[in-house]
Amino acid sequence: FQLESPGQQDLLSRLQPRNQQDVIADISLFRPGPVAGGMPERYIAARHGGTPRYAHPDLEPVLADTYGVTIWHEQIIETLVVLTGCDRAFAEITRRALGDKERLPEIRDWFQQRARARGYGTAVREEVWRTIEAFGAYGFCRAHAVAFAVPALQSAWLKAHHPAFLLAGLLEHDPGMWPKRVLVADARRRGVP
């Protein structure tokens, strides 16, 4: 169900996942926070050979495994730690508060002041803040995405190798996003009686 919406299918076709990590990233990229921050396009471009871009070299260790793109809560936490010098516990409290629109100006001021005091320039602070603020809309932690990716990959394997069993299960229990007629048509296309 995590990968079957039309929007997810479009993202998957553009991403062309090669491994489990790509599927985990895809699931995380298709959330309001990363989408609002333009992360899917940046990730896809870098994943297909573009040069990863970092707002500052200090963020490379935080973002290297996602091509310079922030897609998980843990990366927001580590970005706050790096740029402000706060500890991870405070960074997590701050990350959670991003969803409260009334607190955003206070958080922004705190972030700007702390990052400026640590020597980060205006352009870096503004670029990073846009990413952090966008995550207030909604994002995932990495483990959550992994928990969704495992059954998605298992379902894809079943559909490729044992479509009758998967389709029978979906028809019997929950067709998910698609009406039963679509599943029946898919079964027919696959030669499932």
Coordinates of C-alpha atoms in Angstrom, one line a residue:
F1 CA 0.0 0.0 0.0
Q2 CA 2.9 2.3 0.5
L3 CA 3.9 2.2 -3.2
E4 CA 0.7 1.8 -5.1
S5 CA -0.7 5.3 -5.3
P6 CA -0.4 7.0 -8.7
G7 CA 2.0 9.6 -7.2
Q8 CA 4.2 6.9 -5.7
Q9 CA 4.2 5.0 -9.0
D10 CA 5.3 8.2 -10.8
L11 CA 8.1 8.7 -8.3
L12 CA 9.2 5.1 -8.5
S13 CA 9.3 5.3 -12.3
R14 CA 11.5 8.4 -12.2
L15 CA 13.7 7.0 -9.4
Q16 CA 14.1 3.5 -10.9
P17 CA 15.1 1.9 -7.6
R18 CA 18.1 -0.4 -7.7
N19 CA 18.1 -1.8 -4.2
Q20 CA 16.2 -1.8 -0.9
Q21 CA 17.7 1.5 0.2
D22 CA 16.3 3.2 -2.9
V23 CA 12.8 1.9 -1.9
I24 CA 13.3 3.1 1.7
A25 CA 14.3 6.5 0.4
D26 CA 11.3 6.6 -2.0
I27 CA 8.8 5.9 0.7
S28 CA 10.3 8.7 2.8
L29 CA 10.5 11.2 -0.1
F30 CA 6.8 10.9 -0.8
R31 CA 5.7 12.8 2.3
P32 CA 4.6 16.4 2.6
G33 CA 7.8 17.6 4.3
P34 CA 10.3 16.3 1.8
V35 CA 7.9 17.2 -1.1
A36 CA 7.5 20.7 0.1
G37 CA 11.3 21.1 0.3
G38 CA 11.8 19.8 -3.3
M39 CA 13.7 16.8 -2.1
P40 CA 12.3 14.2 -4.5
E41 CA 13.6 16.0 -7.6
R42 CA 17.0 16.6 -5.9
Y43 CA 17.3 13.0 -4.8
I44 CA 16.4 11.6 -8.2
A45 CA 18.8 13.9 -10.0
A46 CA 21.7 13.0 -7.7
R47 CA 20.8 9.3 -7.7
H48 CA 21.0 9.3 -11.6
G49 CA 24.5 10.8 -11.6
G50 CA 24.1 14.4 -10.7
T51 CA 26.5 15.9 -8.2
P52 CA 25.2 15.9 -4.6
R53 CA 24.9 19.4 -3.2
Y54 CA 25.4 20.3 0.4
A55 CA 24.4 23.7 1.9
H56 CA 27.7 23.4 3.8
P57 CA 30.6 20.8 3.8
D58 CA 29.9 20.2 7.5
L59 CA 26.6 18.6 6.5
E60 CA 28.2 16.0 4.1
P61 CA 28.6 13.3 6.9
V62 CA 24.9 13.8 7.8
L63 CA 23.6 13.7 4.2
A64 CA 26.1 11.6 2.2
D65 CA 24.0 8.4 2.1
T66 CA 21.1 10.3 0.6
Y67 CA 23.0 12.3 -2.0
G68 CA 22.9 15.5 0.0
V69 CA 19.2 15.4 0.4
T70 CA 17.4 15.6 3.8
I71 CA 14.7 12.9 3.9
W72 CA 14.6 11.5 7.5
H73 CA 14.0 12.9 10.9
E74 CA 17.4 11.7 12.0
Q75 CA 19.0 14.0 9.4
I76 CA 17.0 17.0 10.7
I77 CA 18.2 16.2 14.2
E78 CA 21.9 15.8 13.1
T79 CA 21.6 19.0 11.0
L80 CA 20.4 20.9 14.1
V81 CA 23.3 19.4 16.1
V82 CA 25.9 20.4 13.6
L83 CA 24.7 23.9 12.9
T84 CA 23.6 25.0 16.4
G85 CA 25.8 22.9 18.6
C86 CA 22.8 21.7 20.7
D87 CA 22.6 18.1 21.9
R88 CA 20.6 15.4 20.2
A89 CA 17.9 15.4 22.8
F90 CA 17.2 19.2 22.3
A91 CA 17.4 18.8 18.6
E92 CA 14.7 16.1 18.8
I93 CA 12.5 18.3 20.9
T94 CA 13.0 21.1 18.4
R95 CA 12.2 18.8 15.4
R96 CA 9.0 17.8 17.0
A97 CA 8.0 21.4 17.6
L98 CA 8.4 22.2 13.9
G99 CA 4.8 21.1 13.3
D100 CA 3.5 23.9 15.6
K101 CA 3.2 26.9 13.2
E102 CA 3.0 29.3 16.2
R103 CA 6.4 28.2 17.5
L104 CA 8.2 28.4 14.1
P105 CA 9.3 32.0 14.5
E106 CA 10.8 31.3 17.9
I107 CA 12.6 28.2 16.6
R108 CA 13.8 30.1 13.5
D109 CA 15.2 32.8 15.7
W110 CA 16.9 30.3 17.9
F111 CA 18.3 28.4 14.9
Q112 CA 19.6 31.6 13.2
Q113 CA 21.2 33.0 16.3
R114 CA 23.0 29.7 17.2
A115 CA 24.1 28.9 13.7
R116 CA 25.4 32.5 13.2
A117 CA 27.3 32.3 16.5
R118 CA 29.0 29.1 15.1
G119 CA 30.1 30.9 12.0
Y120 CA 27.6 29.8 9.4
G121 CA 26.7 32.6 6.9
T122 CA 23.3 33.9 5.9
A123 CA 23.0 31.9 2.7
V124 CA 23.8 28.6 4.5
R125 CA 21.4 29.4 7.4
E126 CA 18.6 30.3 5.1
E127 CA 18.9 27.3 2.8
V128 CA 19.1 24.9 5.8
W129 CA 16.2 26.6 7.5
R130 CA 14.0 26.2 4.5
T131 CA 14.7 22.4 4.6
I132 CA 14.1 22.2 8.4
E133 CA 10.9 24.3 8.2
A134 CA 9.5 22.1 5.3
F135 CA 9.9 19.1 7.5
G136 CA 7.4 20.5 9.9
A137 CA 4.8 19.5 7.4
Y138 CA 5.5 15.8 8.0
G139 CA 8.4 13.5 7.5
F140 CA 9.5 10.0 8.5
C141 CA 12.2 8.5 10.6
R142 CA 14.3 6.0 8.7
A143 CA 13.1 3.0 10.8
H144 CA 9.5 3.9 9.9
A145 CA 10.3 3.8 6.2
V146 CA 12.2 0.5 6.6
A147 CA 9.1 -1.0 8.3
F148 CA 7.0 0.1 5.3
A149 CA 9.6 -1.0 2.7
V150 CA 9.8 -4.6 4.0
P151 CA 6.2 -5.6 3.2
A152 CA 6.3 -3.5 0.1
L153 CA 9.3 -5.4 -1.2
Q154 CA 7.8 -8.7 -0.1
S155 CA 4.5 -7.9 -1.9
A156 CA 6.4 -6.9 -5.1
W157 CA 8.3 -10.2 -5.0
L158 CA 5.0 -12.1 -4.5
K159 CA 3.4 -10.2 -7.3
A160 CA 6.3 -11.0 -9.6
H161 CA 6.7 -14.7 -8.7
H162 CA 3.3 -15.8 -7.2
P163 CA 0.7 -13.3 -8.5
A164 CA -2.3 -15.6 -7.8
F165 CA -1.5 -15.8 -4.1
L166 CA -1.0 -12.1 -3.7
L167 CA -4.1 -11.1 -5.7
A168 CA -6.2 -13.7 -3.9
G169 CA -5.1 -12.3 -0.6
L170 CA -5.9 -8.8 -1.7
L171 CA -9.3 -9.7 -3.1
E172 CA -10.1 -11.7 0.1
H173 CA -9.0 -9.2 2.6
D174 CA -8.4 -5.7 1.5
P175 CA -7.8 -4.4 -2.1
G176 CA -5.9 -1.4 -0.8
M177 CA -6.1 1.6 -3.0
W178 CA -7.5 -0.1 -6.1
P179 CA -11.0 -1.3 -6.7
K180 CA -11.5 -5.1 -7.0
R181 CA -12.2 -4.8 -10.7
V182 CA -8.7 -3.4 -11.3
L183 CA -7.2 -6.3 -9.3
V184 CA -9.2 -8.8 -11.4
A185 CA -8.1 -7.1 -14.6
D186 CA -4.5 -7.3 -13.4
A187 CA -5.0 -11.0 -12.6
R188 CA -6.3 -11.6 -16.1
R189 CA -3.3 -9.8 -17.7
R190 CA -1.0 -12.0 -15.7
G191 CA -2.8 -15.2 -16.8
V192 CA -4.2 -15.9 -13.3
P193 CA -7.5 -17.9 -13.7

